Coordinates of C-alpha atoms and ligand atoms in Angstrom, one line a residue:
Chain A
A1 CA 96.3 72.2 118.3
L2 CA 95.2 75.7 119.2
H3 CA 93.3 75.8 122.5
L4 CA 91.6 78.8 124.0
N5 CA 90.4 78.5 127.5
Q6 CA 88.0 81.1 129.0
V7 CA 89.7 83.8 126.9
K8 CA 88.5 87.4 127.4
K9 CA 89.7 90.5 125.7
I10 CA 88.9 93.9 127.1
Y11 CA 90.1 97.1 125.5
T12 CA 90.5 99.7 128.1
M13 CA 89.9 103.3 127.0
T14 CA 89.4 106.4 129.1
G15 CA 85.9 106.4 130.2
E16 CA 84.8 103.1 128.7
D17 CA 85.9 99.6 128.5
V18 CA 85.2 97.6 125.3
C19 CA 84.7 93.9 125.8
A20 CA 85.7 92.5 122.5
L21 CA 85.8 88.8 123.5
S22 CA 83.6 87.8 126.3
S23 CA 84.5 84.2 127.2
I24 CA 85.9 82.0 124.5
D25 CA 86.5 78.3 124.8
L26 CA 87.8 76.9 121.5
V27 CA 89.8 74.0 120.3
I28 CA 91.1 73.8 116.8
N29 CA 93.1 70.7 115.9
E30 CA 96.0 70.3 113.5
N31 CA 94.9 70.2 109.8
E32 CA 91.4 71.5 110.5
Y33 CA 89.8 74.0 108.1
V34 CA 87.8 76.5 110.0
A35 CA 85.8 79.5 108.9
I36 CA 84.8 82.2 111.4
M37 CA 81.8 84.4 110.5
G38 CA 79.8 87.0 112.4
P39 CA 78.7 90.7 112.4
S40 CA 81.0 93.6 112.0
G41 CA 82.5 94.3 115.4
S42 CA 81.7 90.9 116.9
G43 CA 85.4 90.1 117.7
K44 CA 86.7 88.1 114.8
S45 CA 89.9 90.0 114.2
T46 CA 90.5 90.2 117.9
L47 CA 90.2 86.4 118.1
M48 CA 92.5 86.0 115.2
N49 CA 95.1 88.3 116.7
I50 CA 95.2 86.3 119.9
L51 CA 95.4 83.0 117.9
G52 CA 98.2 84.5 115.9
C53 CA 100.2 85.6 119.0
L54 CA 99.9 89.2 117.9
D55 CA 97.9 90.2 120.9
V56 CA 97.4 89.0 124.4
A57 CA 94.2 87.9 126.2
T58 CA 93.1 90.0 129.1
S59 CA 92.3 86.8 131.0
G60 CA 92.1 83.1 130.2
D61 CA 94.8 80.9 128.6
Y62 CA 96.0 80.1 125.1
F63 CA 97.7 76.8 124.6
L64 CA 99.5 76.4 121.3
A65 CA 100.7 72.8 120.6
G66 CA 100.5 72.2 124.4
A67 CA 102.6 75.2 125.5
N68 CA 101.0 78.1 127.4
V69 CA 101.7 81.1 125.2
S70 CA 101.9 83.5 128.1
E71 CA 104.9 81.5 129.4
L72 CA 106.9 81.5 126.2
S73 CA 110.0 83.6 125.8
D74 CA 110.1 86.5 123.3
D75 CA 112.4 84.5 121.0
A76 CA 110.0 81.6 121.0
L77 CA 107.1 83.9 120.3
A78 CA 109.0 85.6 117.4
E79 CA 109.8 82.2 116.0
I80 CA 106.1 81.2 116.1
R81 CA 104.9 84.5 114.5
N82 CA 107.6 84.3 111.8
R83 CA 107.7 80.6 110.9
R84 CA 104.8 78.6 112.2
I85 CA 102.0 81.1 111.6
G86 CA 101.2 83.0 108.5
F87 CA 98.9 85.9 109.1
I88 CA 96.9 87.6 106.3
F89 CA 95.7 90.9 107.8
Q90 CA 92.2 92.4 107.1
T91 CA 93.9 95.7 106.3
F92 CA 97.0 94.2 104.7
N93 CA 99.7 96.0 106.8
L94 CA 102.2 96.4 104.0
L95 CA 105.3 98.6 104.2
P96 CA 104.3 101.6 102.0
R97 CA 107.8 102.6 101.0
S98 CA 109.0 99.1 100.0
S99 CA 108.2 97.4 96.7
L100 CA 106.0 94.3 96.5
L101 CA 109.1 92.1 96.3
Q102 CA 110.6 93.7 99.4
N103 CA 107.3 93.3 101.3
V104 CA 107.1 89.6 100.5
E105 CA 110.8 89.0 101.4
L106 CA 110.4 90.5 104.8
P107 CA 109.6 87.3 106.7
L108 CA 112.6 85.6 105.0
I109 CA 114.9 88.5 106.0
Y110 CA 113.8 87.9 109.7
R111 CA 114.7 84.2 109.2
G112 CA 118.2 85.1 108.0
I113 CA 117.9 83.5 104.6
N114 CA 120.5 84.6 102.0
A115 CA 119.6 87.2 99.4
R116 CA 119.5 84.8 96.4
E117 CA 117.3 82.1 97.9
R118 CA 115.1 84.8 99.5
R119 CA 114.5 86.3 96.1
Q120 CA 113.6 82.9 94.6
L121 CA 111.2 82.1 97.4
A122 CA 109.5 85.5 97.3
E123 CA 109.2 85.5 93.5
A124 CA 107.5 82.1 93.6
S125 CA 105.1 83.2 96.3
I126 CA 104.3 86.3 94.2
A127 CA 103.8 84.4 91.0
R128 CA 101.4 82.0 92.8
V129 CA 99.0 85.0 93.5
G130 CA 99.3 86.2 89.9
L131 CA 101.4 89.3 90.5
G132 CA 104.6 88.4 88.7
D133 CA 104.3 91.4 86.5
R134 CA 104.0 93.9 89.4
M135 CA 107.1 93.1 91.4
K136 CA 108.6 96.6 91.4
H137 CA 105.4 98.4 92.3
K138 CA 105.0 99.9 95.8
P139 CA 101.7 99.3 97.6
N140 CA 100.2 102.7 96.4
E141 CA 101.0 101.7 92.9
L142 CA 98.8 98.6 93.1
S143 CA 95.0 98.1 93.1
G144 CA 93.2 97.2 96.3
G145 CA 92.9 93.5 95.3
Q146 CA 96.6 93.4 94.3
R147 CA 97.6 94.8 97.8
Q148 CA 95.5 92.1 99.3
R149 CA 97.3 89.5 97.3
V150 CA 100.7 90.9 98.4
A151 CA 99.6 90.4 102.0
I152 CA 98.7 86.8 101.1
A153 CA 102.0 86.1 99.3
R154 CA 103.9 87.5 102.3
A155 CA 101.9 85.4 104.8
L156 CA 102.7 82.2 102.8
V157 CA 106.3 82.7 101.9
N158 CA 107.7 80.9 104.9
N159 CA 105.5 77.8 104.5
P160 CA 103.8 78.2 107.8
S161 CA 101.8 75.3 109.2
V162 CA 99.0 77.5 110.6
I163 CA 97.4 80.1 108.3
L164 CA 95.2 82.8 109.7
A165 CA 93.4 84.6 106.9
D166 CA 91.3 87.6 107.9
E167 CA 88.9 88.4 105.0
P168 CA 91.4 87.2 102.3
T169 CA 89.0 87.8 99.4
G170 CA 87.2 90.9 100.6
N171 CA 88.7 93.0 97.8
L172 CA 88.8 90.4 95.1
D173 CA 86.5 89.7 92.2
S174 CA 85.0 86.2 92.2
K175 CA 87.5 84.6 89.9
T176 CA 90.6 85.9 91.6
G177 CA 88.9 85.1 95.0
Q178 CA 88.5 81.5 93.9
E179 CA 92.2 81.3 92.8
I180 CA 93.1 82.4 96.3
M181 CA 90.8 79.9 97.9
E182 CA 92.4 77.2 95.7
I183 CA 95.8 78.1 97.2
L184 CA 94.4 77.8 100.7
N185 CA 92.6 74.5 99.8
Q186 CA 95.8 73.0 98.5
L187 CA 97.7 74.1 101.6
H188 CA 95.0 72.4 103.7
A189 CA 95.2 69.2 101.6
V190 CA 98.9 68.9 102.4
G191 CA 98.4 69.0 106.1
N192 CA 98.3 72.7 107.2
T193 CA 95.7 74.2 109.5
I194 CA 93.6 77.0 108.0
I195 CA 91.5 79.5 109.9
L196 CA 89.7 81.9 107.8
V197 CA 87.5 84.9 108.6
T198 CA 85.0 85.7 105.9
H199 CA 81.6 87.3 105.5
E200 CA 80.9 85.5 102.3
H201 CA 79.0 82.2 102.7
E202 CA 80.4 80.8 99.4
I203 CA 83.9 81.3 100.7
A204 CA 83.1 79.8 104.0
Q205 CA 81.9 76.6 102.3
N206 CA 85.5 75.8 101.5
A207 CA 86.0 75.1 105.2
E208 CA 85.0 71.9 107.1
R209 CA 83.7 73.8 110.1
I210 CA 82.0 77.2 110.6
I211 CA 82.1 79.1 113.8
Q212 CA 79.7 82.1 114.2
L213 CA 80.7 84.9 116.6
K214 CA 78.3 87.4 118.0
D215 CA 79.1 90.1 120.6
G216 CA 82.4 88.5 121.5
M217 CA 81.0 85.0 122.1
I218 CA 80.7 81.8 120.0
E219 CA 77.1 81.6 119.0
S220 CA 77.4 78.3 117.0
D221 CA 80.0 75.9 115.8
H222 CA 79.1 73.4 113.1
T223 CA 80.8 71.1 110.7
V224 CA 80.0 71.9 107.0
P225 CA 78.0 69.1 105.4
M226 CA 80.1 67.0 103.1
L227 CA 78.9 67.2 99.5
Chain B
A1 CA 75.7 114.0 83.9
L2 CA 79.2 112.4 84.0
H3 CA 80.7 112.1 80.5
L4 CA 84.0 110.4 79.8
N5 CA 85.3 110.8 76.2
Q6 CA 88.1 108.6 75.0
V7 CA 89.7 108.6 78.4
K8 CA 93.1 106.9 78.9
K9 CA 95.1 106.6 82.0
I10 CA 98.7 105.5 81.9
Y11 CA 100.9 105.3 85.0
T12 CA 104.4 106.0 84.1
M13 CA 107.1 104.2 86.1
T14 CA 110.8 103.8 85.4
G15 CA 111.2 101.1 82.9
E16 CA 107.5 100.3 82.4
D17 CA 104.2 102.1 81.7
V18 CA 101.1 100.7 83.1
C19 CA 98.0 101.3 81.0
A20 CA 95.2 101.3 83.6
L21 CA 92.4 102.6 81.4
S22 CA 92.7 102.0 77.7
S23 CA 89.9 104.0 76.0
I24 CA 86.8 104.7 78.0
D25 CA 83.7 106.2 76.5
L26 CA 81.0 106.5 79.2
V27 CA 77.9 108.5 80.0
I28 CA 76.3 108.4 83.4
N29 CA 73.2 110.5 83.7
E30 CA 71.8 112.2 86.8
N31 CA 70.0 109.9 89.2
E32 CA 71.4 106.7 87.6
Y33 CA 72.4 103.8 89.8
V34 CA 75.4 102.1 88.3
A35 CA 77.5 99.1 89.5
I36 CA 81.0 98.6 88.1
M37 CA 82.5 95.1 88.2
G38 CA 85.5 93.4 86.9
P39 CA 88.7 91.5 87.8
S40 CA 91.2 92.8 90.3
G41 CA 93.5 95.3 88.5
S42 CA 91.1 95.9 85.7
G43 CA 90.9 99.7 86.3
K44 CA 87.8 100.2 88.5
S45 CA 89.4 102.3 91.2
T46 CA 91.3 104.3 88.6
L47 CA 88.0 105.0 86.8
M48 CA 86.4 106.0 90.0
N49 CA 89.3 108.4 90.9
I50 CA 88.9 110.2 87.6
L51 CA 85.1 110.4 87.9
G52 CA 85.6 111.8 91.4
C53 CA 88.1 114.4 90.2
L54 CA 90.8 112.9 92.4
D55 CA 93.0 112.0 89.5
V56 CA 93.5 113.3 86.0
A57 CA 93.2 111.3 82.7
T58 CA 96.3 111.0 80.6
S59 CA 94.3 111.8 77.5
G60 CA 90.6 112.3 76.6
D61 CA 88.1 114.5 78.3
Y62 CA 85.8 114.4 81.3
F63 CA 82.7 116.6 81.3
L64 CA 80.9 117.0 84.6
A65 CA 77.5 118.6 84.3
G66 CA 78.7 120.0 80.9
A67 CA 81.9 121.6 82.2
N68 CA 85.3 120.2 81.0
V69 CA 87.0 119.2 84.3
S70 CA 90.5 120.0 83.0
E71 CA 89.4 123.6 82.5
L72 CA 88.0 124.2 86.0
S73 CA 89.8 126.3 88.6
D74 CA 91.3 124.7 91.7
D75 CA 88.6 126.3 93.8
A76 CA 85.8 124.9 91.6
L77 CA 87.4 121.5 91.8
A78 CA 87.8 121.7 95.5
E79 CA 84.1 122.6 95.8
I80 CA 83.1 119.6 93.6
R81 CA 85.2 117.2 95.6
N82 CA 83.9 118.5 98.9
R83 CA 80.2 119.1 98.3
R84 CA 79.0 117.6 95.1
I85 CA 80.8 114.2 95.2
G86 CA 81.0 111.8 98.2
F87 CA 83.8 109.3 97.8
I88 CA 84.0 106.1 99.7
F89 CA 87.5 104.8 99.3
Q90 CA 88.4 101.1 98.9
T91 CA 91.1 101.5 101.5
F92 CA 89.1 104.0 103.7
N93 CA 91.8 106.7 103.9
L94 CA 91.0 107.8 107.5
L95 CA 93.1 110.1 109.5
P96 CA 94.8 107.7 112.0
R97 CA 95.3 110.2 114.8
S98 CA 91.8 111.6 114.8
S99 CA 88.7 110.1 116.4
L100 CA 85.8 108.7 114.4
L101 CA 83.9 111.9 115.0
Q102 CA 86.8 114.2 113.9
N103 CA 87.2 112.1 110.7
V104 CA 83.5 112.5 109.8
E105 CA 83.5 116.2 110.6
L106 CA 86.4 116.8 108.2
P107 CA 84.4 117.6 105.1
L108 CA 82.2 120.0 107.2
I109 CA 85.3 121.8 108.5
Y110 CA 86.4 122.4 104.9
R111 CA 83.0 123.9 104.3
G112 CA 83.4 126.3 107.1
I113 CA 80.4 125.0 109.1
N114 CA 80.3 126.1 112.8
A115 CA 81.3 123.7 115.4
R116 CA 77.9 123.1 116.9
E117 CA 76.1 122.3 113.6
R118 CA 79.1 120.3 112.4
R119 CA 78.9 118.1 115.5
Q120 CA 75.2 117.5 114.9
L121 CA 75.5 116.6 111.3
A122 CA 78.5 114.3 111.9
E123 CA 76.7 112.5 114.8
A124 CA 73.7 112.0 112.6
S125 CA 75.8 110.5 109.8
I126 CA 77.6 108.3 112.3
A127 CA 74.4 107.1 113.9
R128 CA 73.1 106.2 110.5
V129 CA 75.9 103.6 109.9
G130 CA 75.4 102.2 113.4
L131 CA 78.5 103.6 115.1
G132 CA 77.0 105.9 117.6
D133 CA 78.6 104.1 120.5
R134 CA 82.1 104.3 119.0
M135 CA 82.5 108.0 118.5
K136 CA 85.6 108.6 120.5
H137 CA 87.5 105.6 119.0
K138 CA 90.4 106.2 116.7
P139 CA 90.6 104.1 113.5
N140 CA 93.0 101.6 115.0
E141 CA 90.6 101.1 117.8
L142 CA 87.9 100.0 115.4
S143 CA 87.2 96.8 113.6
G144 CA 87.8 96.6 109.8
G145 CA 84.1 96.9 109.0
Q146 CA 83.7 99.8 111.5
R147 CA 86.5 101.7 109.7
Q148 CA 84.7 101.0 106.4
R149 CA 81.5 102.5 107.9
V150 CA 83.4 105.6 109.1
A151 CA 84.6 106.1 105.5
I152 CA 80.9 105.8 104.4
A153 CA 79.6 108.2 107.1
R154 CA 82.3 110.8 106.1
A155 CA 81.5 110.5 102.4
L156 CA 77.8 111.2 103.0
V157 CA 78.0 113.9 105.7
N158 CA 77.8 116.8 103.1
N159 CA 74.8 115.4 101.3
P160 CA 76.6 115.1 98.0
S161 CA 74.5 114.5 94.9
V162 CA 77.0 112.0 93.3
I163 CA 78.2 109.1 95.5
L164 CA 81.2 107.1 94.4
A165 CA 81.4 103.9 96.5
D166 CA 84.5 101.7 95.9
E167 CA 83.8 98.3 97.5
P168 CA 81.6 99.8 100.3
T169 CA 80.7 96.4 101.7
G170 CA 84.0 94.5 101.2
N171 CA 84.6 94.2 104.9
L172 CA 81.0 93.9 106.1
D173 CA 79.0 90.9 107.1
S174 CA 75.8 90.3 105.0
K175 CA 73.4 92.0 107.4
T176 CA 75.5 95.2 108.0
G177 CA 76.3 95.2 104.2
Q178 CA 72.5 95.3 103.5
E179 CA 72.1 98.1 106.0
I180 CA 74.6 100.1 104.0
M181 CA 73.0 99.2 100.7
E182 CA 69.7 100.5 102.1
I183 CA 71.3 103.8 102.8
L184 CA 72.6 104.0 99.3
N185 CA 69.2 102.9 97.9
Q186 CA 67.4 105.6 99.8
L187 CA 69.9 108.2 98.6
H188 CA 69.2 107.0 95.0
A189 CA 65.4 107.2 95.6
V190 CA 65.6 110.9 96.5
G191 CA 67.4 111.8 93.3
N192 CA 71.1 111.2 93.8
T193 CA 73.5 109.5 91.4
I194 CA 75.1 106.3 92.8
I195 CA 78.2 104.7 91.2
L196 CA 79.3 101.6 93.1
V197 CA 82.3 99.3 92.5
T198 CA 81.6 95.8 93.9
H199 CA 82.7 92.3 93.3
E200 CA 79.6 90.8 94.8
H201 CA 76.7 90.1 92.4
E202 CA 74.1 90.4 95.1
I203 CA 75.3 93.9 95.9
A204 CA 75.4 94.8 92.2
Q205 CA 71.8 93.8 91.9
N206 CA 70.8 97.0 93.8
A207 CA 71.8 99.0 90.8
E208 CA 69.9 99.6 87.6
R209 CA 72.9 99.2 85.3
I210 CA 76.0 97.0 85.5
I211 CA 79.3 97.9 83.7
Q212 CA 81.9 95.2 83.4
L213 CA 85.5 96.3 83.1
K214 CA 88.4 94.2 81.8
D215 CA 92.0 95.2 81.1
G216 CA 91.1 98.9 81.3
M217 CA 88.2 98.7 78.9
I218 CA 84.4 98.4 79.1
E219 CA 83.6 94.9 78.3
S220 CA 79.8 95.1 78.7
D221 CA 77.2 97.6 79.9
H222 CA 73.7 96.4 80.6
T223 CA 70.6 97.4 82.5
V224 CA 69.6 95.2 85.4
P225 CA 66.3 93.5 84.6
M226 CA 63.5 94.9 86.7
L227 CA 61.9 92.5 89.1
Ligands
ATP1 N1 100.0 104.6 91.0 C1 100.1 103.6 90.2 N2 101.3 103.3 89.5 C2 101.4 102.3 88.7 N3 100.4 101.4 88.4 C3 99.2 101.6 89.1 C4 99.0 102.6 90.0 N4 97.8 102.5 90.5 C5 97.2 101.4 90.0 N5 98.1 100.9 89.1 C6 97.9 99.7 88.3 O1 96.7 100.0 87.4 C7 95.9 98.9 87.3 C8 94.5 99.3 87.7 O2 94.4 99.6 89.0 P1 93.0 99.8 89.8 O3 93.3 100.2 91.2 O4 92.2 100.8 89.0 O5 92.3 98.4 89.7 P2 90.9 97.8 90.3 O6 90.1 97.4 89.2 O7 90.4 98.8 91.2 O8 91.4 96.5 91.1 P3 90.9 95.9 92.5 O9 89.6 95.2 92.2 O10 92.0 95.0 92.8 O11 90.7 97.0 93.5 C9 96.4 97.8 88.2 O12 97.0 96.8 87.4 C10 97.5 98.5 89.0 O13 98.6 97.7 89.3
ATP2 N1 92.3 98.9 120.0 C1 90.9 98.9 120.3 N2 90.5 99.7 121.3 C2 89.2 99.7 121.6 N3 88.2 99.0 121.0 C3 88.6 98.2 120.0 C4 90.0 98.1 119.6 N4 90.1 97.2 118.6 C5 88.8 96.7 118.4 N5 87.9 97.3 119.2 C6 86.5 97.0 119.3 O1 86.4 95.6 119.6 C7 85.3 95.1 118.9 C8 85.7 93.9 118.1 O2 86.6 94.3 117.1 P1 87.1 93.3 116.0 O3 88.1 94.0 115.1 O4 87.6 92.0 116.6 O5 85.8 93.0 115.2 P2 85.5 92.1 113.8 O6 84.6 91.0 114.1 O7 86.8 91.8 113.2 O8 84.8 93.2 112.9 P3 84.8 93.4 111.3 O9 84.0 92.3 110.7 O10 84.2 94.7 111.2 O11 86.2 93.4 110.9 C9 84.7 96.2 118.0 O12 83.5 96.6 118.5 C10 85.8 97.3 118.1 O13 85.2 98.6 118.1
MG3 MG1 87.8 92.3 111.5
MG4 MG1 90.1 98.9 93.3

């Protein structure tokens, strides 16, 4: 389970502090499917970065599977980020000078997987998002939606049990967006935890629970009616 | 008017050519409001880059207000890109080490506008997209949707008469997205030409005409029914 307790995040800048998260209490259990929505600037990506152990809260605690994240060693944190959590970034964060294949292999390299198996796993992840015919392209030789799909393929290649997807369909046409949601839905069906930021209500309907953020606070938190 | 005649775009890579646009004939008249839709990878951004004089067709001609773009001088092209066309990029293309204000001032600097007037114009454009309180932030100190709005503010600061918007609301919640569409609708109402790539049907409905791309070709081209 992911458990945030009184989590605040303040960005300190010269002359002004920005309070991005104001006081978040949140529990997400294993195998939940949660959508996070809210206005631009309301703190969604900041919340995701803390859940993904990519950023640290200014105050409050984050318990991941019972362990207080601030007390974990660097190695333990690296292991979590690499193997347990798959993060799909809102702005993709691809290596510009590496090919699509190399970008997707990156989490496998960190794991020490041998070159042959790495290639097979990466190719499978790439094929699943429909980019098998673009493997040698670099990010700037791909369309916006293709880059988004590379970010997705990379996040999923290590079979993480928690998937944090920040606007995974923002650059995709409806059909391709639905194909991506089908991948996430399947991953949920086999037991993984899915946390998804989206601004599209149709996409949010794939989840079981919708959390609305506003000004760094949780405004509402409802289960999605079963159909 | 923007007139593409038998335009092809082929990206040449070692070992494979990618045909991004296969044979485009297209006329967009002054003050039209056009939405371009289509699957990921179908050639929308490539088409926008050619219309915006940011890229060159492999074959075929592009006439902009009667002039063949391939015959224009570098100075004439620079003037078009800076003053006549405002381009909102799908991946924002902001200067990472400059503040929001500096990013939006950039087109005004190229025009040789003095510092005081530049600042006023840039601040007005920034206020219009709701980021008045974020002016000193750099792009990595902004949310995804805020970065998108900086790209919009920058594209509009020179009052261009042709606006090319590539997924301008892809990272915005519905309400902020509608505020942006209201800006574009107002610009259309005062005589400007708006060409918008979007994957969201609701956003496309703001336009008068919807063009569907598929595999680098125009699949359909219809006027939007008046309501
Ligand atoms: N520099 C490049 N070199 C090689 N191929 C490229 C390059 N840029 C784009 N492509 C390819 O050209 C095709 C069209 O790309 P384009 O960016 O126009 O698509 P798009 O319709 O904007 O897609 P999206 O909706 O995903 O943004 C894609 O299949 C892409 O892989
Ligand atoms: N490094 C930073 N320094 C200062 N302020 C920041 C930084 N990163 C984010 N912010 C601010 O914190 C607030 C929350 O940002 P966040 O990225 O979490 O928003 P968001 O909900 O993801 O927005 P969007 O929907 O636009 O992606 C924003 O107002 C933003 O300007
Ligand atoms: Mg965000
Ligand atoms: Mg594109």
